[in-house]
Amino acid sequence: MDEEPERAKRWEGGYERTWEVLKEDEFGSLKATVEEILFQSKRKRALESHGQVRLGMMRHLYVVIDSSRTMEDMDLRPNRLKATLKLMEAFVEEYFDQNPISQVGLITTKNKRAEKLTELAGNPKKHLAALKKARDAACVGEPSLYNSLNLAMQTLKHMPGHTSREIVVIFSSLTTCDPANIYELIKTLKSLKIRVSVIGLSAEVRVCTVLTRETGGTYHVCLDESHFKELLMFHVKPPPANAQSECSLIRMGFPQHTIASMCDQDSKPSFSMSHLDSTSEVGLSLGGYFCPQCHAKHTELPVECKICGLTLVSAPHLARSFHHLFPLEAFRETPLEELPADRFCHACQGKLKDKIVFTCPFCSGVFCTECDLFIHDSLHCCPSCINSQHSN
Amino acid sequence: MKLNIEGLLVYFPYDYIYPEQYSYMLELKRTLDAKGHGVLEMPSGTGKTISLLSLILAYQKAYPLEITKLIYCSRTVPEIEKVVEELRKLIEFHCKETGEANNFLALALSSRKNLCIHPEVSALRIGKEVDGKCHSLTASYIRAQRLSDPSLPSCRFYEGFDAIGRQVPLPPGVYNLDDLKEFGQKKGWCPYFLARQAILHANIVVYSYHYLLDPKIADLVSKELTKKAVVVFDEAHNIDNVCIDSMSVNITRRTLDRCTSNVETLQTTIQRIKETDAAKLKEEYRRLVEGLKEANVARVTDVYLGNPVLPAEVLQEAVPGSIRTAEHFVGFLKRFLEYLKSRLRVHHVVQESAPQFLKDIFQKVCIDRKPLRFCAERLRSLLRTLEISDLTDFSAITLISNFATLVSTYSQGFTIIIEPFEDRTPSIANPVLHFSCMDPSIAIKPVFERFQSVIITSGTLSPLDIYPKILDFRPVTVASFTMTLARTCLCPLIVGRGNDQVALSSKFETREDFAVIRNYGNLLLEMSGVVPDGIVAFFTSYMYMENIVASWYEQGILENIQRNKLIFIETPDAAETSMALEKYQEACENGRGAILLSVARGKVSEGIDFVHHFGRAVIMFGVPYVYTQSRILKARLEYLRDQFQIRENDFLTFDAMRHAAQCVGRVIRGKTDYGLMIFADKRYARADKRGKLPRWIQEHISDGSLNLTVDETVQMSKHFLRQMAQPFRQEDQLGLSLLTIEQLESEEMLKKISQMAHQA
């Protein structure tokens, strides 16, 4: 990563060093500084999320991006807005990678107003385009937390009960300009079971603390770009499903991709549903996904059928989302000394150096810290378990 | 948990303890063992009160003969209530652990205004009115009259108390003001008199400073408290001023006018009584001839707490003949009043000492020193004889007679200043006679002499050695404790320069300097963009604040600030200020953010806590020196120099720094709280100023943060606030700044704690 040297060059670097001096206090007891606490909490977070909890599989998430005057602050490079949008692009891609049958929408707030950038949709392309476009927008005025939450709520409250309703606010300003009492809105959000999480870019603001505490979300303030990214990526993983959330059977269509060749007499070029509202390209094509119910044609999956409203997915999508239902159990922490002579990580085959290693409770495979994180964050299955299954 | 403090078993009602609490208890125990006085400084929010209570309670249980009573003095009613709640928790825990029934009696005492349950009397709002009304219903002679004339109104609660309540002791338990009222309602007894009676045998009494320090009240309430008591003055950083105020007298023309009418009332009453009941006056005369033997005997046998208004010599002698008869005394008072009136007719400032005053009064109206001395006592006797029910009307004449006694008793420690007008309004004649006490030790001396241990404690008592000096006592322990922190949750920064390198300072020469004001504005503006929720800014005086804010307004700085946060201003008007405070808190609560501009030494700087989001940063604009041109202050400084060898400058700096510390201390109210403390004056960087800050603030000022520019401050604040916004839970504190009993008892921790005490 080229971020590291860049960080050292920054002129604020000097201040960060003064902080490090504070660590070496003459009282041994004062040693645990914020960074240590941070590391601890990171580990905790990993542990907590790996409990046997059912995670929401279908998510509806609105991301509110503060575009107020304070987003021009240069403490994130090149400024807060650009850094946020760049990370958001990565987030959107990652989000759909991990939650293929979920939807996302974008809202920006500035000048005391809130404005929908994109509607809730399951297609990353539109969001990415909107994010690109937002780069040139000016940052003016104050944000309005109330308006943006209200806007998101208007859509989210109509979402079916078996899906999760979430809002993530990226909040840079320290003030909010609200037309009404925000505590009333928080109550409403709570009753609608909408979970609001906030990522602060500058400091802890009281109203956000209350908001997240009441609605069951998380509240974090970023330290720098890499921490920001970490915090944002934390929201890729679905939150634990609400215990009272409804269970319902949903109809889903699994359309097959039909590839028609020109020589086939029966095939006629037709418009795809997703091209109906985009004027830019001419959408006549031969092949596509045909809705098993109404035979409307779609070019991409997953999508909700424009005609009959059936959810159209492909089997692999469902499988990818499936692991949220059965999360991988957390590995046991064991000190290195307890291990026999063979001290290699079963995943990366590297020599185990850390004092603490992780053991899979089923196959007793031993992993290093990095691999543990990778397995739990991205892989969602224990490689050594699968290996032994195969050999059997 | 159960703690072992050098062999003493202490029940501590929480599962966790801060290391400094343990250390505090150690020091406290040593003080009690030595039967001496102590000065202890520990930051607010570290559980001072509970440490004090649990140790002293344990001590009382273990050595019931050594200490029979704890007298806990606090400043305000809410603080008193808080202490009682802690106490309740402690005693409940104690009973649960030991399995014994509670045999402790602990109660709070406050004025009639807070305790009265009589439906009509308690409806009155003003304390004095309640007192007067109560007195008119319950005074002994009124009740005597009622025997002959049952139509007179009475207070059934007092009657109930007098009939039964006097003999029945209050059952053991913890009583706050509401509990007392409820108990009174149930039994039909007056809670106020019940409480006053109960404090004599209570194990723990919680009340206000004034019940011990103000001679007028102390004489009524606290006179008979046992000698084997521990007295605790909490939040005692201003105790010297309380002492001085309780002994000082200000006389204006209005006071004298009211005195004149008082004297007339006296005269007519005397006349009337003479016609109807001359024997009563004779009886009084006889008593006065015999002198104040009764009081003298009491003092010799050490039954009572001394009263500085009743000097020892007076007790030896009989009331002088010239004021023994009622008419003579009234005539004497008249003469004295006329003299005071003539003194108030001055056109220039007069300052003189007590002996000078006495000499002058002798020359002009032939009043001797001796009768003056007896004035207070004589008036009290007269009022008693005349059976005047409403004592509130006589506050003016009581004041004057107290003044007469004080001025003739103390040749040192007081000064008389007569100012024909206020400094600010030289054209309006408003003559005031200040009889100003300069020696706080006079008022507190009886307390130190009478009680076995007196503990003076607060969050800000630095520098510690000055309190024993100005209060004139010899403590056995002087200690300061710091906060052990799992994260550095306070960030003191000293801003010495603006971005343009102009030195920031509120000193007199640069006070009007445009550049300084602009830079101050810039600082506030920048901070308002970085600090979330609430910022509290303190100025050195109302005048200075007005000037600066007006100037900011002209420069458009205010407008810019208001884009970030709302601005509220403290004014001398209490109602306005509490309104501003309320709105300020609302703005902090709902995310709009707010700035409160207030004044060091004002109401906000002393009594209001800005927990968590209500104060994320406090900015101290300038060093809050007291107004040095005041004559009273000058006289006091001179006195301090002559009597205690404290240099003027040292005292002024001490006084300024303790107020600065009070102001900035408002933001940190516990270990989970965090806040920035910004000292915006170059002078704070100097060792003499910095060294006078409390140790728990001082140790966080690094050399790197001594002379920052506004920009650097903003950067450091940003960083600090981000760090502090990271999630922080109790587990992170455990073992470092929060201990379980096992952790506490580990060798290593005990060693560390003992070191902590040594550093003090």
Tab-separated table of N, CA and C in Angstrom, chain B residues 502-620:
chain	number	residue	atom	x	y	z
B	502	VAL	N	1.084	37.064	17.257
B	502	VAL	CA	0.812	38.051	18.301
B	502	VAL	C	0.592	37.316	19.615
B	503	ALA	N	1.255	37.782	20.660
B	503	ALA	CA	1.114	37.120	21.950
B	503	ALA	C	-0.299	37.319	22.479
B	504	LEU	N	-0.913	36.242	22.928
B	504	LEU	CA	-2.263	36.325	23.474
B	504	LEU	C	-2.167	36.528	24.977
B	505	SER	N	-2.845	37.560	25.442
B	505	SER	CA	-2.821	37.775	26.879
B	505	SER	C	-3.929	38.742	27.241
B	506	SER	N	-4.479	38.577	28.433
B	506	SER	CA	-5.528	39.492	28.858
B	506	SER	C	-4.959	40.561	29.780
B	507	LYS	N	-3.649	40.670	29.818
B	507	LYS	CA	-3.087	41.623	30.781
B	507	LYS	C	-3.466	43.050	30.399
B	508	PHE	N	-3.394	43.905	31.387
B	508	PHE	CA	-4.012	45.202	31.279
B	508	PHE	C	-3.537	46.003	30.055
B	509	GLU	N	-2.256	45.918	29.764
B	509	GLU	CA	-1.700	46.763	28.702
B	509	GLU	C	-2.249	46.381	27.328
B	510	THR	N	-2.469	45.080	27.144
B	510	THR	CA	-2.881	44.653	25.803
B	510	THR	C	-4.368	44.342	25.751
B	511	ARG	N	-5.074	44.713	26.793
B	511	ARG	CA	-6.475	44.347	26.901
B	511	ARG	C	-7.304	44.899	25.739
B	512	GLU	N	-6.999	46.136	25.377
B	512	GLU	CA	-7.787	46.764	24.319
B	512	GLU	C	-7.202	46.492	22.936
B	513	ASP	N	-6.091	45.786	22.932
B	513	ASP	CA	-5.389	45.596	21.661
B	513	ASP	C	-6.271	44.835	20.668
B	514	PHE	N	-6.396	45.435	19.514
B	514	PHE	CA	-7.244	44.897	18.479
B	514	PHE	C	-6.784	43.507	18.051
B	515	ALA	N	-5.471	43.366	17.920
B	515	ALA	CA	-4.918	42.104	17.415
B	515	ALA	C	-5.207	40.960	18.373
B	516	VAL	N	-5.119	41.257	19.661
B	516	VAL	CA	-5.355	40.204	20.646
B	516	VAL	C	-6.806	39.755	20.595
B	517	ILE	N	-7.694	40.747	20.538
B	517	ILE	CA	-9.120	40.424	20.500
B	517	ILE	C	-9.446	39.609	19.260
B	518	ARG	N	-8.854	40.012	18.137
B	518	ARG	CA	-9.117	39.291	16.898
B	518	ARG	C	-8.631	37.850	17.002
B	519	ASN	N	-7.459	37.693	17.594
B	519	ASN	CA	-6.910	36.345	17.706
B	519	ASN	C	-7.721	35.472	18.656
B	520	TYR	N	-8.196	36.092	19.703
B	520	TYR	CA	-9.093	35.350	20.595
B	520	TYR	C	-10.329	34.892	19.833
B	521	GLY	N	-10.855	35.797	19.040
B	521	GLY	CA	-12.038	35.461	18.249
B	521	GLY	C	-11.745	34.330	17.289
B	522	ASN	N	-10.569	34.417	16.706
B	522	ASN	CA	-10.151	33.400	15.768
B	522	ASN	C	-10.068	32.038	16.435
B	523	LEU	N	-9.539	32.050	17.625
B	523	LEU	CA	-9.404	30.807	18.381
B	523	LEU	C	-10.775	30.182	18.616
B	524	LEU	N	-11.706	31.027	19.062
B	524	LEU	CA	-13.045	30.494	19.345
B	524	LEU	C	-13.703	29.996	18.060
B	525	LEU	N	-13.501	30.742	16.995
B	525	LEU	CA	-14.094	30.356	15.719
B	525	LEU	C	-13.562	29.002	15.264
B	526	GLU	N	-12.236	28.872	15.320
B	526	GLU	CA	-11.636	27.622	14.863
B	526	GLU	C	-12.089	26.463	15.743
B	527	MET	N	-12.113	26.702	17.028
B	527	MET	CA	-12.490	25.622	17.935
B	527	MET	C	-13.950	25.222	17.718
B	528	SER	N	-14.769	26.215	17.389
B	528	SER	CA	-16.185	25.899	17.215
B	528	SER	C	-16.400	24.976	16.025
B	529	GLY	N	-15.433	24.959	15.123
B	529	GLY	CA	-15.545	24.078	13.973
B	529	GLY	C	-14.996	22.689	14.226
B	530	VAL	N	-14.287	22.517	15.326
B	530	VAL	CA	-13.626	21.244	15.573
B	530	VAL	C	-14.258	20.476	16.723
B	531	VAL	N	-14.733	21.209	17.706
B	531	VAL	CA	-15.224	20.561	18.922
B	531	VAL	C	-16.717	20.270	18.765
B	532	PRO	N	-17.122	19.052	19.044
B	532	PRO	CA	-18.540	18.736	18.920
B	532	PRO	C	-19.337	19.269	20.114
B	533	ASP	N	-20.617	19.398	19.941
B	533	ASP	CA	-21.558	19.747	21.002
B	533	ASP	C	-21.173	21.027	21.757
B	534	GLY	N	-20.895	20.915	23.044
B	534	GLY	CA	-20.773	22.128	23.848
B	534	GLY	C	-19.349	22.624	24.080
B	535	ILE	N	-19.205	23.941	23.999
B	535	ILE	CA	-17.948	24.586	24.391
B	535	ILE	C	-18.301	25.620	25.450
B	536	VAL	N	-17.527	25.682	26.499
B	536	VAL	CA	-17.730	26.721	27.493
B	536	VAL	C	-16.512	27.632	27.459
B	537	ALA	N	-16.747	28.913	27.326
B	537	ALA	CA	-15.635	29.861	27.301
B	537	ALA	C	-15.751	30.775	28.513
B	538	PHE	N	-14.652	30.983	29.192
B	538	PHE	CA	-14.665	31.839	30.368
B	538	PHE	C	-13.840	33.095	30.118
B	539	PHE	N	-14.384	34.214	30.529
B	539	PHE	CA	-13.649	35.469	30.469
B	539	PHE	C	-13.305	35.900	31.884
B	540	THR	N	-12.451	36.908	31.979
B	540	THR	CA	-12.007	37.285	33.319
B	540	THR	C	-13.042	38.131	34.043
B	541	SER	N	-13.839	38.879	33.309
B	541	SER	CA	-14.870	39.672	33.985
B	541	SER	C	-15.986	39.979	33.003
B	542	TYR	N	-17.107	40.417	33.543
B	542	TYR	CA	-18.235	40.771	32.682
B	542	TYR	C	-17.854	41.900	31.733
B	543	MET	N	-17.092	42.852	32.271
B	543	MET	CA	-16.759	44.006	31.449
B	543	MET	C	-15.895	43.594	30.263
B	544	TYR	N	-14.909	42.755	30.587
B	544	TYR	CA	-14.009	42.286	29.549
B	544	TYR	C	-14.783	41.487	28.496
B	545	MET	N	-15.698	40.692	28.962
B	545	MET	CA	-16.495	39.898	28.028
B	545	MET	C	-17.322	40.810	27.114
B	546	GLU	N	-17.943	41.810	27.717
B	546	GLU	CA	-18.752	42.721	26.917
B	546	GLU	C	-17.912	43.375	25.827
B	547	ASN	N	-16.750	43.871	26.225
B	547	ASN	CA	-15.867	44.531	25.250
B	547	ASN	C	-15.521	43.606	24.109
B	548	ILE	N	-15.091	42.415	24.473
B	548	ILE	CA	-14.616	41.483	23.451
B	548	ILE	C	-15.756	41.071	22.527
B	549	VAL	N	-16.895	40.771	23.125
B	549	VAL	CA	-17.998	40.298	22.290
B	549	VAL	C	-18.460	41.414	21.340
B	550	ALA	N	-18.467	42.637	21.854
B	550	ALA	CA	-18.847	43.752	20.989
B	550	ALA	C	-17.875	43.875	19.823
B	551	SER	N	-16.621	43.719	20.139
B	551	SER	CA	-15.604	43.840	19.101
B	551	SER	C	-15.711	42.695	18.094
B	552	TRP	N	-16.000	41.513	18.572
B	552	TRP	CA	-16.178	40.375	17.667
B	552	TRP	C	-17.365	40.609	16.746
B	553	TYR	N	-18.363	41.203	17.314
B	553	TYR	CA	-19.545	41.461	16.521
B	553	TYR	C	-19.216	42.386	15.365
B	554	GLU	N	-18.455	43.436	15.676
B	554	GLU	CA	-18.081	44.385	14.620
B	554	GLU	C	-17.233	43.722	13.555
B	555	GLN	N	-16.369	42.827	13.974
B	555	GLN	CA	-15.479	42.194	13.001
B	555	GLN	C	-16.140	41.043	12.260
B	556	GLY	N	-17.369	40.733	12.611
B	556	GLY	CA	-18.060	39.652	11.915
B	556	GLY	C	-17.668	38.271	12.383
B	557	ILE	N	-16.906	38.210	13.462
B	557	ILE	CA	-16.484	36.892	13.943
B	557	ILE	C	-17.666	36.128	14.518
B	558	LEU	N	-18.504	36.859	15.211
B	558	LEU	CA	-19.657	36.208	15.835
B	558	LEU	C	-20.521	35.517	14.797
B	559	GLU	N	-20.698	36.214	13.691
B	559	GLU	CA	-21.538	35.667	12.637
B	559	GLU	C	-20.975	34.339	12.129
B	560	ASN	N	-19.640	34.320	11.974
B	560	ASN	CA	-19.012	33.097	11.506
B	560	ASN	C	-19.144	31.981	12.522
B	561	ILE	N	-19.001	32.365	13.782
B	561	ILE	CA	-19.115	31.334	14.821
B	561	ILE	C	-20.505	30.742	14.804
B	562	GLN	N	-21.485	31.607	14.585
B	562	GLN	CA	-22.859	31.129	14.651
B	562	GLN	C	-23.210	30.166	13.524
B	563	ARG	N	-22.374	30.144	12.508
B	563	ARG	CA	-22.603	29.125	11.490
B	563	ARG	C	-22.290	27.739	12.046
B	564	ASN	N	-21.376	27.712	13.006
B	564	ASN	CA	-21.014	26.416	13.582
B	564	ASN	C	-21.832	26.069	14.808
B	565	LYS	N	-22.030	27.046	15.650
B	565	LYS	CA	-22.705	26.775	16.915
B	565	LYS	C	-23.530	27.975	17.328
B	566	LEU	N	-24.492	27.715	18.201
B	566	LEU	CA	-25.244	28.821	18.772
B	566	LEU	C	-24.440	29.420	19.924
B	567	ILE	N	-24.707	30.694	20.202
B	567	ILE	CA	-23.948	31.352	21.258
B	567	ILE	C	-24.884	31.762	22.385
B	568	PHE	N	-24.509	31.438	23.600
B	568	PHE	CA	-25.270	31.864	24.773
B	568	PHE	C	-24.336	32.628	25.704
B	569	ILE	N	-24.922	33.577	26.428
B	569	ILE	CA	-24.081	34.423	27.269
B	569	ILE	C	-24.605	34.446	28.691
B	570	GLU	N	-23.691	34.314	29.623
B	570	GLU	CA	-24.052	34.435	31.027
B	570	GLU	C	-24.109	35.914	31.388
B	571	THR	N	-25.153	36.294	32.123
B	571	THR	CA	-25.238	37.682	32.580
B	571	THR	C	-25.328	37.678	34.099
B	572	PRO	N	-25.147	38.829	34.721
B	572	PRO	CA	-25.250	38.851	36.187
B	572	PRO	C	-26.645	38.473	36.686
B	573	ASP	N	-27.626	38.542	35.808
B	573	ASP	CA	-28.990	38.201	36.195
B	573	ASP	C	-29.158	36.681	36.265
B	574	ALA	N	-29.552	36.183	37.426
B	574	ALA	CA	-29.620	34.727	37.627
B	574	ALA	C	-30.679	34.082	36.743
B	575	ALA	N	-31.821	34.750	36.595
B	575	ALA	CA	-32.896	34.145	35.805
B	575	ALA	C	-32.484	34.034	34.341
B	576	GLU	N	-31.881	35.089	33.841
B	576	GLU	CA	-31.422	35.080	32.453
B	576	GLU	C	-30.404	33.975	32.238
B	577	THR	N	-29.484	33.866	33.195
B	577	THR	CA	-28.434	32.885	33.058
B	577	THR	C	-28.989	31.468	33.059
B	578	SER	N	-29.949	31.202	33.947
B	578	SER	CA	-30.447	29.828	33.989
B	578	SER	C	-31.234	29.516	32.717
B	579	MET	N	-31.863	30.532	32.161
B	579	MET	CA	-32.534	30.369	30.871
B	579	MET	C	-31.509	30.042	29.786
B	580	ALA	N	-30.429	30.818	29.770
B	580	ALA	CA	-29.382	30.587	28.770
B	580	ALA	C	-28.819	29.181	28.917
B	581	LEU	N	-28.621	28.771	30.167
B	581	LEU	CA	-28.051	27.450	30.419
B	581	LEU	C	-28.967	26.344	29.898
B	582	GLU	N	-30.247	26.546	30.127
B	582	GLU	CA	-31.208	25.545	29.702
B	582	GLU	C	-31.171	25.386	28.180
B	583	LYS	N	-31.157	26.527	27.508
B	583	LYS	CA	-31.148	26.487	26.041
B	583	LYS	C	-29.829	25.926	25.528
B	584	TYR	N	-28.786	26.278	26.237
B	584	TYR	CA	-27.465	25.768	25.869
B	584	TYR	C	-27.473	24.243	25.899
B	585	GLN	N	-28.035	23.696	26.973
B	585	GLN	CA	-28.043	22.242	27.100
B	585	GLN	C	-28.922	21.617	26.024
B	586	GLU	N	-29.999	22.299	25.712
B	586	GLU	CA	-30.872	21.763	24.669
B	586	GLU	C	-30.123	21.707	23.337
B	587	ALA	N	-29.392	22.776	23.058
B	587	ALA	CA	-28.662	22.817	21.788
B	587	ALA	C	-27.578	21.750	21.736
B	588	CYS	N	-26.974	21.469	22.879
B	588	CYS	CA	-25.954	20.419	22.908
B	588	CYS	C	-26.611	19.065	22.705
B	589	GLU	N	-27.783	18.939	23.258
B	589	GLU	CA	-28.459	17.645	23.246
B	589	GLU	C	-28.902	17.262	21.836
B	590	ASN	N	-29.422	18.223	21.086
B	590	ASN	CA	-29.994	17.825	19.803
B	590	ASN	C	-29.057	18.033	18.620
B	591	GLY	N	-27.778	18.216	18.934
B	591	GLY	CA	-26.795	18.164	17.869
B	591	GLY	C	-26.519	19.488	17.177
B	592	ARG	N	-27.190	20.548	17.618
B	592	ARG	CA	-26.908	21.825	16.976
B	592	ARG	C	-25.543	22.348	17.430
B	593	GLY	N	-25.194	22.080	18.662
B	593	GLY	CA	-23.926	22.570	19.196
B	593	GLY	C	-24.078	23.966	19.733
B	594	ALA	N	-23.360	24.282	20.807
B	594	ALA	CA	-23.520	25.599	21.402
B	594	ALA	C	-22.248	26.027	22.105
B	595	ILE	N	-22.148	27.352	22.253
B	595	ILE	CA	-21.043	27.935	23.006
B	595	ILE	C	-21.652	28.733	24.131
B	596	LEU	N	-21.132	28.560	25.312
B	596	LEU	CA	-21.598	29.363	26.439
B	596	LEU	C	-20.472	30.311	26.830
B	597	LEU	N	-20.744	31.592	26.721
B	597	LEU	CA	-19.744	32.569	27.130
B	597	LEU	C	-20.050	32.947	28.569
B	598	SER	N	-19.098	32.730	29.448
B	598	SER	CA	-19.381	33.031	30.846
B	598	SER	C	-18.147	33.622	31.506
B	599	VAL	N	-18.282	33.852	32.789
B	599	VAL	CA	-17.286	34.637	33.491
B	599	VAL	C	-16.727	33.820	34.648
B	600	ALA	N	-15.406	33.810	34.753
B	600	ALA	CA	-14.779	33.150	35.886
B	600	ALA	C	-15.269	33.842	37.146
B	601	ARG	N	-15.473	33.116	38.197
B	601	ARG	CA	-16.044	33.595	39.459
B	601	ARG	C	-17.550	33.789	39.357
B	602	GLY	N	-18.130	33.552	38.189
B	602	GLY	CA	-19.581	33.708	38.067
B	602	GLY	C	-20.278	32.454	38.570
B	603	LYS	N	-21.582	32.443	38.368
B	603	LYS	CA	-22.387	31.318	38.851
B	603	LYS	C	-22.013	30.032	38.108
B	604	VAL	N	-21.795	30.193	36.802
B	604	VAL	CA	-21.508	29.022	35.977
B	604	VAL	C	-20.185	28.369	36.369
B	605	SER	N	-19.194	29.206	36.671
B	605	SER	CA	-17.862	28.666	36.925
B	605	SER	C	-17.806	27.906	38.238
B	606	GLU	N	-18.738	28.171	39.135
B	606	GLU	CA	-18.656	27.538	40.444
B	606	GLU	C	-19.577	26.336	40.570
B	607	GLY	N	-20.833	26.529	40.163
B	607	GLY	CA	-21.799	25.503	40.544
B	607	GLY	C	-22.225	24.546	39.450
B	608	ILE	N	-21.968	24.852	38.199
B	608	ILE	CA	-22.566	24.049	37.134
B	608	ILE	C	-21.539	23.067	36.576
B	609	ASP	N	-21.948	21.829	36.465
B	609	ASP	CA	-21.063	20.837	35.860
B	609	ASP	C	-21.433	20.663	34.392
B	610	PHE	N	-20.408	20.514	33.586
B	610	PHE	CA	-20.665	20.276	32.162
B	610	PHE	C	-20.214	18.864	31.821
B	611	VAL	N	-21.030	17.901	32.169
B	611	VAL	CA	-20.650	16.511	31.920
B	611	VAL	C	-20.725	16.202	30.439
B	612	HIS	N	-19.895	15.258	30.063
B	612	HIS	CA	-19.896	14.716	28.707
B	612	HIS	C	-20.127	15.781	27.628
B	613	HIS	N	-21.208	15.607	26.865
B	613	HIS	CA	-21.362	16.459	25.688
B	613	HIS	C	-21.685	17.896	26.052
B	614	PHE	N	-22.058	18.170	27.293
B	614	PHE	CA	-22.355	19.551	27.647
B	614	PHE	C	-21.077	20.387	27.713
B	615	GLY	N	-19.966	19.748	27.766
B	615	GLY	CA	-18.706	20.488	27.737
B	615	GLY	C	-17.614	19.602	27.201
B	616	ARG	N	-17.345	19.728	25.919
B	616	ARG	CA	-16.253	18.961	25.345
B	616	ARG	C	-14.974	19.776	25.376
B	617	ALA	N	-15.121	21.081	25.508
B	617	ALA	CA	-13.929	21.914	25.593
B	617	ALA	C	-14.255	23.103	26.472
B	618	VAL	N	-13.266	23.556	27.196
B	618	VAL	CA	-13.442	24.796	27.925
B	618	VAL	C	-12.263	25.698	27.549
B	619	ILE	N	-12.590	26.936	27.241
B	619	ILE	CA	-11.545	27.868	26.842
B	619	ILE	C	-11.483	28.961	27.893
B	620	MET	N	-10.316	29.191	28.406
B	620	MET	CA	-10.133	30.198	29.445
B	620	MET	C	-9.435	31.383	28.783
